[in-house]
C-alpha atoms as an extended CHARMM CRD file, in Angstrom:
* protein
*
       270  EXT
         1         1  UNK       CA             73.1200000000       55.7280000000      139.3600000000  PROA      1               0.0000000000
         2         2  UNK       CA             72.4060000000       55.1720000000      135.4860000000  PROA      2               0.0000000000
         3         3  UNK       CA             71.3530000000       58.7060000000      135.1500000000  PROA      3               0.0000000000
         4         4  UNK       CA             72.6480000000       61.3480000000      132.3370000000  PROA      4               0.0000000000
         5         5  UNK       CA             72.3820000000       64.6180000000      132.9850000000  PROA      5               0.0000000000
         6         6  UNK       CA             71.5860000000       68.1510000000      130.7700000000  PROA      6               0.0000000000
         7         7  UNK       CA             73.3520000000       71.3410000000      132.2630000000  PROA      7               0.0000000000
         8         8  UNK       CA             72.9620000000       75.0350000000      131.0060000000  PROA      8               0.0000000000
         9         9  UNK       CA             75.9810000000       76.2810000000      130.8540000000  PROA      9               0.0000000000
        10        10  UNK       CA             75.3490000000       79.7320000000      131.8660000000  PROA      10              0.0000000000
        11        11  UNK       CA             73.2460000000       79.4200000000      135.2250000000  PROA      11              0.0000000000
        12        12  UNK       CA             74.0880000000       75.6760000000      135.9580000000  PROA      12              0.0000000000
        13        13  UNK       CA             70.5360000000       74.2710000000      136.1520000000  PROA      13              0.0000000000
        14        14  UNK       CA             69.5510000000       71.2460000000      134.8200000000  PROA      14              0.0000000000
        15        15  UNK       CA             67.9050000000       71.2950000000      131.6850000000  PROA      15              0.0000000000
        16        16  UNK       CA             67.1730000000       67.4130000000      131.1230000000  PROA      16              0.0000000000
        17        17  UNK       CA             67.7530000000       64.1840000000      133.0080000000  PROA      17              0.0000000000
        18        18  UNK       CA             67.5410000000       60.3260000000      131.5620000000  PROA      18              0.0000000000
        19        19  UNK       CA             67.3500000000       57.2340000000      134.0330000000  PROA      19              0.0000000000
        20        20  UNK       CA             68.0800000000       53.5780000000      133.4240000000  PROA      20              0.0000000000
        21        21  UNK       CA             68.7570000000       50.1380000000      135.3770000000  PROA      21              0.0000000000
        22        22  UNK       CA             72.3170000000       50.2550000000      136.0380000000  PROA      22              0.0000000000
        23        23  UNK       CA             75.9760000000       52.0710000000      136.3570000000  PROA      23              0.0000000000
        24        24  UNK       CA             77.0580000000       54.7610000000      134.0970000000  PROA      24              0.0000000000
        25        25  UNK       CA             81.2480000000       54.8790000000      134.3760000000  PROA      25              0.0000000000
        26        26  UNK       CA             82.1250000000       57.1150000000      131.4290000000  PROA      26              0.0000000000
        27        27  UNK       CA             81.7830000000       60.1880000000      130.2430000000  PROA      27              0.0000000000
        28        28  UNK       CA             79.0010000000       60.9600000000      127.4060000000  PROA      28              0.0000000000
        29        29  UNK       CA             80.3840000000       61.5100000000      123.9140000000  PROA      29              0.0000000000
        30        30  UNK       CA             77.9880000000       63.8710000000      121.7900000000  PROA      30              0.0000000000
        31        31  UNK       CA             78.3110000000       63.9260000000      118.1990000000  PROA      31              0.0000000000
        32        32  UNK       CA             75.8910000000       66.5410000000      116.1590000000  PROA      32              0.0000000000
        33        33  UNK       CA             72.5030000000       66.2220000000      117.7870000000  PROA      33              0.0000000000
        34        34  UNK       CA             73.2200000000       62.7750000000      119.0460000000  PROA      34              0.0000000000
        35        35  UNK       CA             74.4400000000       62.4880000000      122.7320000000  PROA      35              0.0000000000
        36        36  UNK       CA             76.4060000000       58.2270000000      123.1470000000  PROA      36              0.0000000000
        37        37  UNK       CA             77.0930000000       56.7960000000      126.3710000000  PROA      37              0.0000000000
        38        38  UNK       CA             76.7100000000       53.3400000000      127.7780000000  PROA      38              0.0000000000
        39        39  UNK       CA             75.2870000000       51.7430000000      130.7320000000  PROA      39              0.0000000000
        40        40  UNK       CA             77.0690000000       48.8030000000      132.5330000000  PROA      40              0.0000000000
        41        41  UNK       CA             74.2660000000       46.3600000000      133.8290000000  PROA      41              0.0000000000
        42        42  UNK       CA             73.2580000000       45.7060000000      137.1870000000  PROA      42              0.0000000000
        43        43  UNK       CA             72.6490000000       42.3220000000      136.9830000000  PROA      43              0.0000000000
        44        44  UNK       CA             74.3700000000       41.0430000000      133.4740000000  PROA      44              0.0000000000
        45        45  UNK       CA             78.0040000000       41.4480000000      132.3930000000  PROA      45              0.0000000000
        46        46  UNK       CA             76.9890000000       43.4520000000      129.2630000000  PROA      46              0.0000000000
        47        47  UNK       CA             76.6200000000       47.3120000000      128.8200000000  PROA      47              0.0000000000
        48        48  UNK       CA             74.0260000000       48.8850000000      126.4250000000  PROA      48              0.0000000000
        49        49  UNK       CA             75.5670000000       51.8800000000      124.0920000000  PROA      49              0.0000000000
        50        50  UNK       CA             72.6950000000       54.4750000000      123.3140000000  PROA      50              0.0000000000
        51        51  UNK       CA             72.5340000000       57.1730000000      121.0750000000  PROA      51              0.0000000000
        52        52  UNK       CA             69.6530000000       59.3350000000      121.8240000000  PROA      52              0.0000000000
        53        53  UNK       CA             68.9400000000       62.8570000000      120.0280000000  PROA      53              0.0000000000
        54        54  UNK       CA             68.7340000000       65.3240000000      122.6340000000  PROA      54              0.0000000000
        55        55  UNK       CA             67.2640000000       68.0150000000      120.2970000000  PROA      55              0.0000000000
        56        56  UNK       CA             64.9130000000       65.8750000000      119.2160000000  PROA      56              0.0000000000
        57        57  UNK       CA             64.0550000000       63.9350000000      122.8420000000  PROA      57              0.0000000000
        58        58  UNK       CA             64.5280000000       60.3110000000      121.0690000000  PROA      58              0.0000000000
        59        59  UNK       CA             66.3650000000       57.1410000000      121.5480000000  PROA      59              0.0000000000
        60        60  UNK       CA             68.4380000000       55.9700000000      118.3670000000  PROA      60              0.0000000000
        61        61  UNK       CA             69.9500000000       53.2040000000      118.6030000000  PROA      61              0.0000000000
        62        62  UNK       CA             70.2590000000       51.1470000000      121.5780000000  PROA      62              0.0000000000
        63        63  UNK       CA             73.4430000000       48.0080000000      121.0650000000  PROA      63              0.0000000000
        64        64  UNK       CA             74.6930000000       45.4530000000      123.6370000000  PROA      64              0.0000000000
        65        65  UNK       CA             78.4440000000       44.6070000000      123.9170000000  PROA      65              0.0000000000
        66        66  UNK       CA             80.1900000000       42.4420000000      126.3420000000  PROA      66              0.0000000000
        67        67  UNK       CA             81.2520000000       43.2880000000      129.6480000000  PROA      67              0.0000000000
        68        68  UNK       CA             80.9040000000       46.4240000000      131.6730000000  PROA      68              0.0000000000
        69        69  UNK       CA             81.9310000000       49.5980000000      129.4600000000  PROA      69              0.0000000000
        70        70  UNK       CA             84.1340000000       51.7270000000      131.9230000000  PROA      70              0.0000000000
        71        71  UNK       CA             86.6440000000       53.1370000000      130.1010000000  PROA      71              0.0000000000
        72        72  UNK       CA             86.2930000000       56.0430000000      128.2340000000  PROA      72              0.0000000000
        73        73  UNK       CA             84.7880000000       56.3860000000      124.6820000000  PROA      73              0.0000000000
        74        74  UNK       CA             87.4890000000       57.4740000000      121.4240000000  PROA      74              0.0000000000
        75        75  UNK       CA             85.2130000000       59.7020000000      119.1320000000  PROA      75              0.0000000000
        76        76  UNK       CA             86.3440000000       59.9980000000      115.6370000000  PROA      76              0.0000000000
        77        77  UNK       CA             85.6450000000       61.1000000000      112.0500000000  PROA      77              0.0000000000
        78        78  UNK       CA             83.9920000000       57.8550000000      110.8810000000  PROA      78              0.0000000000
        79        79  UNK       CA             82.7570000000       56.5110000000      114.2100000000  PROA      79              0.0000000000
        80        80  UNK       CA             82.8060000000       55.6130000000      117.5710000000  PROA      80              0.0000000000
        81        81  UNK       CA             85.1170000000       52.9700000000      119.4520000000  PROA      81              0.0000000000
        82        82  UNK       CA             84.5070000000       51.4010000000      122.8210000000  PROA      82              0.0000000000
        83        83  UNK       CA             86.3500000000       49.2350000000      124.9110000000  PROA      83              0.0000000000
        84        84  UNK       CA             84.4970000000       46.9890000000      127.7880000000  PROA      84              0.0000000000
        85        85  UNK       CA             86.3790000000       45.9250000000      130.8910000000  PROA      85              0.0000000000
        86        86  UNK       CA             86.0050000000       42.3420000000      128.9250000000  PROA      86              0.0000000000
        87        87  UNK       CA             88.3630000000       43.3270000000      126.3270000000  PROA      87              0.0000000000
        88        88  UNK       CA             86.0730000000       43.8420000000      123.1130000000  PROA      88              0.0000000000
        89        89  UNK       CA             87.0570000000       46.6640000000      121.3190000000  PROA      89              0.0000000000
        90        90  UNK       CA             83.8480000000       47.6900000000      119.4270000000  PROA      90              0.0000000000
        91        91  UNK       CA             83.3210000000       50.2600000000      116.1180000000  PROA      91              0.0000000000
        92        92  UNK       CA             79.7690000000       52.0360000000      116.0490000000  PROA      92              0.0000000000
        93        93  UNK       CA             78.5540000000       54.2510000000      113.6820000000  PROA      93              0.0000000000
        94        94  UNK       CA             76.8380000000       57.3540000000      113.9480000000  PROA      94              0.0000000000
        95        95  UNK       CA             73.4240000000       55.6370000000      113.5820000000  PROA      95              0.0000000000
        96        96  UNK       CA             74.3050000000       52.6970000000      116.3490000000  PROA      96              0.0000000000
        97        97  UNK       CA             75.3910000000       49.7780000000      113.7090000000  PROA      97              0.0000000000
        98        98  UNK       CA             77.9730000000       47.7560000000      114.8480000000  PROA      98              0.0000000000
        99        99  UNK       CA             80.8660000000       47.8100000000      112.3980000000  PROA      99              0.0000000000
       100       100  UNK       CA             83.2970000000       45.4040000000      113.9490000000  PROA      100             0.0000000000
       101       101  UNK       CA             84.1000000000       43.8260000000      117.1600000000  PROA      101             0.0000000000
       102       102  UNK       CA             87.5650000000       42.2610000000      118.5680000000  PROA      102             0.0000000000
       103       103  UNK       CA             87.5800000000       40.1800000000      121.2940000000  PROA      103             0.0000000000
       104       104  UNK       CA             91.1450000000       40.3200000000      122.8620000000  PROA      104             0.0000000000
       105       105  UNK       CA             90.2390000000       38.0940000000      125.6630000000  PROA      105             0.0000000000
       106       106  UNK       CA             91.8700000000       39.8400000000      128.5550000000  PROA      106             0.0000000000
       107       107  UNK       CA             90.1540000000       42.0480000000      130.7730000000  PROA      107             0.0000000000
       108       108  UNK       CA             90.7450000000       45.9220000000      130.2250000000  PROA      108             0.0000000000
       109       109  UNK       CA             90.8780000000       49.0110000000      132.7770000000  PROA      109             0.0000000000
       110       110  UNK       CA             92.9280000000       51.3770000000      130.7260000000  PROA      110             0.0000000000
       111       111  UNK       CA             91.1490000000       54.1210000000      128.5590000000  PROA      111             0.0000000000
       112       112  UNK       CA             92.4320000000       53.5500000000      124.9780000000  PROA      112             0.0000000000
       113       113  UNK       CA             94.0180000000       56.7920000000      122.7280000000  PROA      113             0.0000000000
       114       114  UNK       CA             94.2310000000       57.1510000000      119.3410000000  PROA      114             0.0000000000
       115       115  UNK       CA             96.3530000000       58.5130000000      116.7170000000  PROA      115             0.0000000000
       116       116  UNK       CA             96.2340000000       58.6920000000      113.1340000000  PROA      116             0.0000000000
       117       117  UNK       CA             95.2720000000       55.2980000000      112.1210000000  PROA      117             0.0000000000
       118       118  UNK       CA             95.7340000000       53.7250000000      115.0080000000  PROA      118             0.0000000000
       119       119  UNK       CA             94.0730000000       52.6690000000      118.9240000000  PROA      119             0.0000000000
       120       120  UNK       CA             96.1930000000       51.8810000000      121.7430000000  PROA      120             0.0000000000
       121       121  UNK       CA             95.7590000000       50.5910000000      125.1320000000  PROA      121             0.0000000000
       122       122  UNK       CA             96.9620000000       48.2520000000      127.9220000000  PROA      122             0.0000000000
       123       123  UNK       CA             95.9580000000       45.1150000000      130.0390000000  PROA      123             0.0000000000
       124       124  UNK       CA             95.6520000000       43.8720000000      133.2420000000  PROA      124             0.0000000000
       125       125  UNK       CA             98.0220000000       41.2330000000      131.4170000000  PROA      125             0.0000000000
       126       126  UNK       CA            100.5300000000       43.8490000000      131.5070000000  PROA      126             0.0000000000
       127       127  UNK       CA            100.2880000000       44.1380000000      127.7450000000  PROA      127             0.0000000000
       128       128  UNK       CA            100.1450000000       46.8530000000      125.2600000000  PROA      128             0.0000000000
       129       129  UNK       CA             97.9100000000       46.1920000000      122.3950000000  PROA      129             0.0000000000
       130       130  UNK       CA             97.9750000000       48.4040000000      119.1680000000  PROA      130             0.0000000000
       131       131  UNK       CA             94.9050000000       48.0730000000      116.9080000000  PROA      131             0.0000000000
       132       132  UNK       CA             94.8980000000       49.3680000000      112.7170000000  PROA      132             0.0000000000
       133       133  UNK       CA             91.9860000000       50.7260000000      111.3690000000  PROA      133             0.0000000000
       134       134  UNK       CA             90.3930000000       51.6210000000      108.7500000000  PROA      134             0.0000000000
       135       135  UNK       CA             86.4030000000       52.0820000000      107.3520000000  PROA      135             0.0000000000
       136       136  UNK       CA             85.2880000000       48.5150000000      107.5150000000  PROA      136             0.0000000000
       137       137  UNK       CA             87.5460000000       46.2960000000      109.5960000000  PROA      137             0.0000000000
       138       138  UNK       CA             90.4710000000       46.2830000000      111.6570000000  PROA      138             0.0000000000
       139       139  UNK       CA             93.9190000000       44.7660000000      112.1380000000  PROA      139             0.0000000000
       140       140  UNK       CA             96.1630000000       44.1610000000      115.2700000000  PROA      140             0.0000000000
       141       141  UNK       CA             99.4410000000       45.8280000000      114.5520000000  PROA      141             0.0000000000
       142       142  UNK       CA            101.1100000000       44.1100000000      117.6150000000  PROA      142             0.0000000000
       143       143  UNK       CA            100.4000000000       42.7740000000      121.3900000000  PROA      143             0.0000000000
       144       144  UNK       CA            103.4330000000       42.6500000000      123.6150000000  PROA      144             0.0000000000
       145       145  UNK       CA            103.8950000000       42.4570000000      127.3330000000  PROA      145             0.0000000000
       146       146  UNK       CA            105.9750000000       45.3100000000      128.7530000000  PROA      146             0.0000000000
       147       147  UNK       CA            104.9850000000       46.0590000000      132.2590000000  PROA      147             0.0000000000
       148       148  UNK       CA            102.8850000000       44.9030000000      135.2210000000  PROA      148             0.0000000000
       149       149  UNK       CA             98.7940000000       45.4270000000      135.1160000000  PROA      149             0.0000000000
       150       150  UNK       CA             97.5320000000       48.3650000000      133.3560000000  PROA      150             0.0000000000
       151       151  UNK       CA             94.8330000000       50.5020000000      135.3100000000  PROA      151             0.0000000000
       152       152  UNK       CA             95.7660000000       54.3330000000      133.8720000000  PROA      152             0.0000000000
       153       153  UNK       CA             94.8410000000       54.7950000000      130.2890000000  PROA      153             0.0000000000
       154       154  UNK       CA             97.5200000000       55.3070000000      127.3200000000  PROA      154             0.0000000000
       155       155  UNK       CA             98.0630000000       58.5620000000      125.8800000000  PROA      155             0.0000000000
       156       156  UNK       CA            100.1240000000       59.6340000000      122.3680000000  PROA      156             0.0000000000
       157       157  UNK       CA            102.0630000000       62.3590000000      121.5950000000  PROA      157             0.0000000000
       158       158  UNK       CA            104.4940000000       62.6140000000      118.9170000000  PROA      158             0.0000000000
       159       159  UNK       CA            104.2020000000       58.9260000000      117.6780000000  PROA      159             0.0000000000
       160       160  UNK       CA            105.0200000000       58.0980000000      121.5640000000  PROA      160             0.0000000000
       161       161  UNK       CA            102.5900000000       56.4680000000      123.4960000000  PROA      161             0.0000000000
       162       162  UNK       CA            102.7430000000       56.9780000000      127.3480000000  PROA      162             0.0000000000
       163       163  UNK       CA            101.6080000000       54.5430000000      129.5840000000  PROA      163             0.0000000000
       164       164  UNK       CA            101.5240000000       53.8940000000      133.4250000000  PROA      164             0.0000000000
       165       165  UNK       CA            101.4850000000       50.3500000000      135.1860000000  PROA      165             0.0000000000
       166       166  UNK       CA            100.7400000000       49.5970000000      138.9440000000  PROA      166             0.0000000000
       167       167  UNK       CA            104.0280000000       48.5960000000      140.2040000000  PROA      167             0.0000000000
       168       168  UNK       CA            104.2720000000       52.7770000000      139.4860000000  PROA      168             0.0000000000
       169       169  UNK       CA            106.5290000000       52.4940000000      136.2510000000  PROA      169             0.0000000000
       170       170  UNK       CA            105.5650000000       54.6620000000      133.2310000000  PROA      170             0.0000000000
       171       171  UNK       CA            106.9220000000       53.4680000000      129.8320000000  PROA      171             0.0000000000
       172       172  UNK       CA            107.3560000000       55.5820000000      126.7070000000  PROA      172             0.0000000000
       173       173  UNK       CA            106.8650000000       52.9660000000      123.8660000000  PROA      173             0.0000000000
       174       174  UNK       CA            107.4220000000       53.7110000000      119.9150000000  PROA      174             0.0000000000
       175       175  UNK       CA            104.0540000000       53.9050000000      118.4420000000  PROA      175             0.0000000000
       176       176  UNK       CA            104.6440000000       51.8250000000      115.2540000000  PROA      176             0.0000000000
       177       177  UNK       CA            107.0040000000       49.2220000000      116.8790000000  PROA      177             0.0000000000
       178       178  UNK       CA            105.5700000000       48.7690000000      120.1850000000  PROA      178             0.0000000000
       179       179  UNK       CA            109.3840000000       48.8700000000      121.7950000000  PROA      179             0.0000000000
       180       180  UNK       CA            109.9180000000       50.7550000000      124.6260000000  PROA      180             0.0000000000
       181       181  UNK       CA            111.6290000000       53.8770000000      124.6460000000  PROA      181             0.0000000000
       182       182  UNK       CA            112.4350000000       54.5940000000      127.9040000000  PROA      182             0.0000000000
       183       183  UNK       CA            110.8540000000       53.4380000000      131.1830000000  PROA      183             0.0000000000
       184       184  UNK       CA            110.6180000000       55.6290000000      134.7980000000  PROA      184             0.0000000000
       185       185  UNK       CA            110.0630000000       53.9660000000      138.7700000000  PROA      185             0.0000000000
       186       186  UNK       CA            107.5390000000       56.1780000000      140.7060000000  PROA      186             0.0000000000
       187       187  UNK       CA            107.6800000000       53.4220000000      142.9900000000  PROA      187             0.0000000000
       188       188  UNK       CA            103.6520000000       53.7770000000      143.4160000000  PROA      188             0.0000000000
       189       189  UNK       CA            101.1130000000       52.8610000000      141.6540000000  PROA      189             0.0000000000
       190       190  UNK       CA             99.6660000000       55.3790000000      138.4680000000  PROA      190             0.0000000000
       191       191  UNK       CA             96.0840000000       55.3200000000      138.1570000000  PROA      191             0.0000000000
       192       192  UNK       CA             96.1530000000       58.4250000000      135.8120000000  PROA      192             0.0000000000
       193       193  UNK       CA             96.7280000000       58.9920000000      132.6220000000  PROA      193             0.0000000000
       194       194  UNK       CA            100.0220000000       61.2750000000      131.9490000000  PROA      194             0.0000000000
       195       195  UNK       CA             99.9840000000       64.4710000000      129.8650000000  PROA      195             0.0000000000
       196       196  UNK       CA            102.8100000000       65.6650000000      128.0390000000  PROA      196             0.0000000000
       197       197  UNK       CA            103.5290000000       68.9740000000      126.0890000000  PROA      197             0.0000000000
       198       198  UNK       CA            106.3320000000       69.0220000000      123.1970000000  PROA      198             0.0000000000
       199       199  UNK       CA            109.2580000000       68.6670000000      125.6910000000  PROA      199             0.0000000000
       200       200  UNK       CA            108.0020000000       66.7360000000      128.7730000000  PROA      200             0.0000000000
       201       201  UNK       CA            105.7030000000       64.7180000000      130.1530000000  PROA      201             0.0000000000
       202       202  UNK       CA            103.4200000000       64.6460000000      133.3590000000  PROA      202             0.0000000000
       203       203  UNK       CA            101.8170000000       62.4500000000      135.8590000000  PROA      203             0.0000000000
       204       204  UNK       CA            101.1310000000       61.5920000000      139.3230000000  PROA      204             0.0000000000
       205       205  UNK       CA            101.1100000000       58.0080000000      141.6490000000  PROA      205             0.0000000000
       206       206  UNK       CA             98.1000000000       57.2180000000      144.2880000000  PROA      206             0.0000000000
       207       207  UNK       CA            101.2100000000       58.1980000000      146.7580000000  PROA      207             0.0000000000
       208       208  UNK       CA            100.0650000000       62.0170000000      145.9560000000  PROA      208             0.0000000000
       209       209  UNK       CA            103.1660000000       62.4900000000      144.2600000000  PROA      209             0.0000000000
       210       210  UNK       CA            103.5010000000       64.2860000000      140.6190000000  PROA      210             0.0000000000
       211       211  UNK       CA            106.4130000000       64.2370000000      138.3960000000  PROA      211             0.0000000000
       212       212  UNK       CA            107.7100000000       66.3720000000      135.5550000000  PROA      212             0.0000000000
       213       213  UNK       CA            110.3070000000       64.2920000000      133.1030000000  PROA      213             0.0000000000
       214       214  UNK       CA            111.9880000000       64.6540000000      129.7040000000  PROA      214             0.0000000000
       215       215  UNK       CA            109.6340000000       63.1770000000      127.1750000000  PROA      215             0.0000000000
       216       216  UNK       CA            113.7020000000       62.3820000000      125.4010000000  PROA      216             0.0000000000
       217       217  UNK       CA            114.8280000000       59.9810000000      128.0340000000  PROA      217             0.0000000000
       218       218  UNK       CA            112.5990000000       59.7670000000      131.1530000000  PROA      218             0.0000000000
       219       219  UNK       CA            115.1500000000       61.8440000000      133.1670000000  PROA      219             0.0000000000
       220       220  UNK       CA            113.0670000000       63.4050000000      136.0760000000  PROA      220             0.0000000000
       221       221  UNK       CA            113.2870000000       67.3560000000      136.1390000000  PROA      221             0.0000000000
       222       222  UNK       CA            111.1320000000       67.5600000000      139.2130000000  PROA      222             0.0000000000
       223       223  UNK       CA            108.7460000000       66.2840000000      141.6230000000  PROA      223             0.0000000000
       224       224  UNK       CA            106.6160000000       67.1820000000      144.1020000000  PROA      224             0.0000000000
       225       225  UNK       CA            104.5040000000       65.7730000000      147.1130000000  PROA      225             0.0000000000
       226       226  UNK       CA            100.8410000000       66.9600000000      146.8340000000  PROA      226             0.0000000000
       227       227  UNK       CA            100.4850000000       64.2150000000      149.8860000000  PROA      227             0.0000000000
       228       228  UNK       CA             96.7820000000       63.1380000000      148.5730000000  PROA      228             0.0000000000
       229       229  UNK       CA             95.5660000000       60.7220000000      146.0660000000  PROA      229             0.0000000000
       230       230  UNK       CA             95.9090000000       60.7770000000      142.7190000000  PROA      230             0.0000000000
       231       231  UNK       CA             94.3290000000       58.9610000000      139.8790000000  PROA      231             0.0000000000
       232       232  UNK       CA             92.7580000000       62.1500000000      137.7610000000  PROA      232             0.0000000000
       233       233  UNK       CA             94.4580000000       63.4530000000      134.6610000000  PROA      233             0.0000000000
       234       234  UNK       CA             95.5480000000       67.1840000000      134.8910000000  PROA      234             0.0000000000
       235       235  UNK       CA             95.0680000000       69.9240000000      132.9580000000  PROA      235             0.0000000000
       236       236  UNK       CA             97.7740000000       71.8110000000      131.2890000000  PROA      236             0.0000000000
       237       237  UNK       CA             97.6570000000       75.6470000000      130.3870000000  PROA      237             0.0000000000
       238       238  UNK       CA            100.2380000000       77.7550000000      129.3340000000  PROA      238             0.0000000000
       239       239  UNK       CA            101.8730000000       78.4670000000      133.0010000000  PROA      239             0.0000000000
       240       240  UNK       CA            100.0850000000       76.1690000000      134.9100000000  PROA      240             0.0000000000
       241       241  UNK       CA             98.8270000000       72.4660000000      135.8550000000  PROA      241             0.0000000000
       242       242  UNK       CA             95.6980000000       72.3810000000      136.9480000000  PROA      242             0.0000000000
       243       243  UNK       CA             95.5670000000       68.9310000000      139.4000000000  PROA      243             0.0000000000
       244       244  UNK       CA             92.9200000000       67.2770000000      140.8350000000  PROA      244             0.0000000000
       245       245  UNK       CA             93.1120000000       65.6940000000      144.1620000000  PROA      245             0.0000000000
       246       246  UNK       CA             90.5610000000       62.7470000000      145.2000000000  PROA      246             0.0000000000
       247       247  UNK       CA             91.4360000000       64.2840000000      149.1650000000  PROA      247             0.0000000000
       248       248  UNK       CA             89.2170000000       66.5760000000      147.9020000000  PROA      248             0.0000000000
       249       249  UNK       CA             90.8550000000       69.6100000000      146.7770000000  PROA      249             0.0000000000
       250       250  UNK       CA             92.0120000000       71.1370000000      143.3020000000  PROA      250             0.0000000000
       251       251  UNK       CA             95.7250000000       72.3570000000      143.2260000000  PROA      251             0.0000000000
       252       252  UNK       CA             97.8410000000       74.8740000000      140.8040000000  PROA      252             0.0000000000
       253       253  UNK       CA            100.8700000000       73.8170000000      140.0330000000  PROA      253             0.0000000000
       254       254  UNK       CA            103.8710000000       76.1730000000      138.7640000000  PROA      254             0.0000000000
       255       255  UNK       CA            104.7280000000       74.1540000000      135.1520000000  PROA      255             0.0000000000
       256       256  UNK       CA            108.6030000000       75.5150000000      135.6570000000  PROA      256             0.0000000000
       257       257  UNK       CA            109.3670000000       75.2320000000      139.1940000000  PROA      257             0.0000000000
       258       258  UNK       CA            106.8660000000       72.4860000000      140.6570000000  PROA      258             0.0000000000
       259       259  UNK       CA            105.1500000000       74.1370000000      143.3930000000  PROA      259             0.0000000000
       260       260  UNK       CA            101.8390000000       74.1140000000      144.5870000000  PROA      260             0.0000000000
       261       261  UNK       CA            100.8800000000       77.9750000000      143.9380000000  PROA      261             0.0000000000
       262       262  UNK       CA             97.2610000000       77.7390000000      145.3440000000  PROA      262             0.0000000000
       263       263  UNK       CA             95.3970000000       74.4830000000      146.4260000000  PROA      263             0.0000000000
       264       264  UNK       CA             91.2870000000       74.7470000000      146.8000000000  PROA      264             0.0000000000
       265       265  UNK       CA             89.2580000000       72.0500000000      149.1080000000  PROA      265             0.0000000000
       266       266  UNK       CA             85.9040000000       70.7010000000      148.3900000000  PROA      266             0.0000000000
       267       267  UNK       CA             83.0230000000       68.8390000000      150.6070000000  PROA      267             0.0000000000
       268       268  UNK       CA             83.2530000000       65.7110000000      148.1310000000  PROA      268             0.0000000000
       269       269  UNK       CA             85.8830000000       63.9170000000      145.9970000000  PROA      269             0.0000000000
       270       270  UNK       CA             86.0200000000       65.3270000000      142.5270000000  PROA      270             0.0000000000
């Protein structure tokens, strides 16, 4: 609906609301006073990244990139990085400049992740694509086909990068060679991106079912059948996973045994 909401947090109403021409697909980023978020075109295949001060009620910056931007923004210490579902990978700083763009010429449905110096993400290519930075320019550390099509982001933990294709296979690749690790069969496809904690790793397949492995090998230590959809990253707490459903309901999971301890429904798809 190209709108951007303002919430109070403590009675829910809305505070503010901004409207444009066109599609907004990620979530907002908000940096000091300075709220970033892009908005794919109706018409065009370009999205427009603004940065408007909330505090203040004024646009910024307003920049144009290639391609509709619908994966999810990577805020860091020295700027922002964007990836459009035309494969430019983008650097903005804080005041809108464009720093750098690279063009990998291959479209792009998985949220990138970052660690340390580096930005990961996959391809519809089936490739994994590892980016260097640093405060003016970039460098690609490695491209290198490992799977089928990419749709669920990548996600890094402990220099391993985790990674889910759509014939349903996750891969744990090494972060600075780009080899895999280890590689498991859901046998559905993952439209999520996994979490993972210092001794395993989780994620789910549009099948509705949700896995607990070894982050050492892959092995699977459990798995259960939530028998909905999903293709929403969970939420980990100290005893429980918190898992959203797109059948419309929210479920807590037991982190040790994998069961469903309490499942809540909703009127729409969260």
């Amino acid at each position: 609906s190209g709108r951007i909401y303002c919430f109070s947090t403590n009675k829910g109403k809305t505070i503010g609301l901004l409207k444009f021409k066109g599609a907004v697909f990620t979530t907002p980023v908000i940096h000091k006073s300075n709220i970033i978020f892009a908005v794919a075109s109706e018409k065009e295949n370009i999205s427009v990244i603004y940065f408007y001060d909330f505090k203040n009620g004024k646009e910024i910056a307003a920049k144009e990139v290639s391609g509709r931007i619908t994966n999810q923004f990577i805020l860091l210490d020295d700027g922002v990085y964007a990836l459009s579902e035309n494969g430019v990978v983008c650097k903005l700083s804080f005041n809108g400049e464009i720093l750098w763009q690279y063009d990998t010429k291959s479209f792009c449905h998985s949220s990138p992740a970052s660690h340390s110096d580096y930005i990961v993400f996959g391809n519809e290519d089936g490739e994994i694509i590892c980016i260097g930075l640093n405060n003016s320019n970039y460098k690609l550390i490695y491209r290198r086909k490992i799977g089928s099509s990419f749709f669920g982001g990548a996600v890094i933990y402990d220099k391993q990068i985790f990674i889910g294709d759509d014939s349903g296979k996750l891969y744990s690749v090494d972060l600075n060679t780009g080899n895999i690790n280890w590689t498991f069969n859901s046998g559905y496809k993952i439209a999520m991106e996994a979490v993972a904690s210092e001794s395993y790793v989780y994620f789910g397949n549009l099948k509705g079912e949700f896995f607990k492995l070894s982050k050492q090998d892959g092995s699977r230590i459990w798995k259960i059948d939530t028998k909905g959809l999903l293709n929403i990253t969970p939420l980990l707490t100290d005893n429980f996973i918190i898992l959203p459903d797109g059948n419309r309901k929210l479920h807590f999971v037991d982190k040790e045994k994998g069961e469903i301890i309490n499942s809540f429904s909703f009127d729409g798809r969260l």
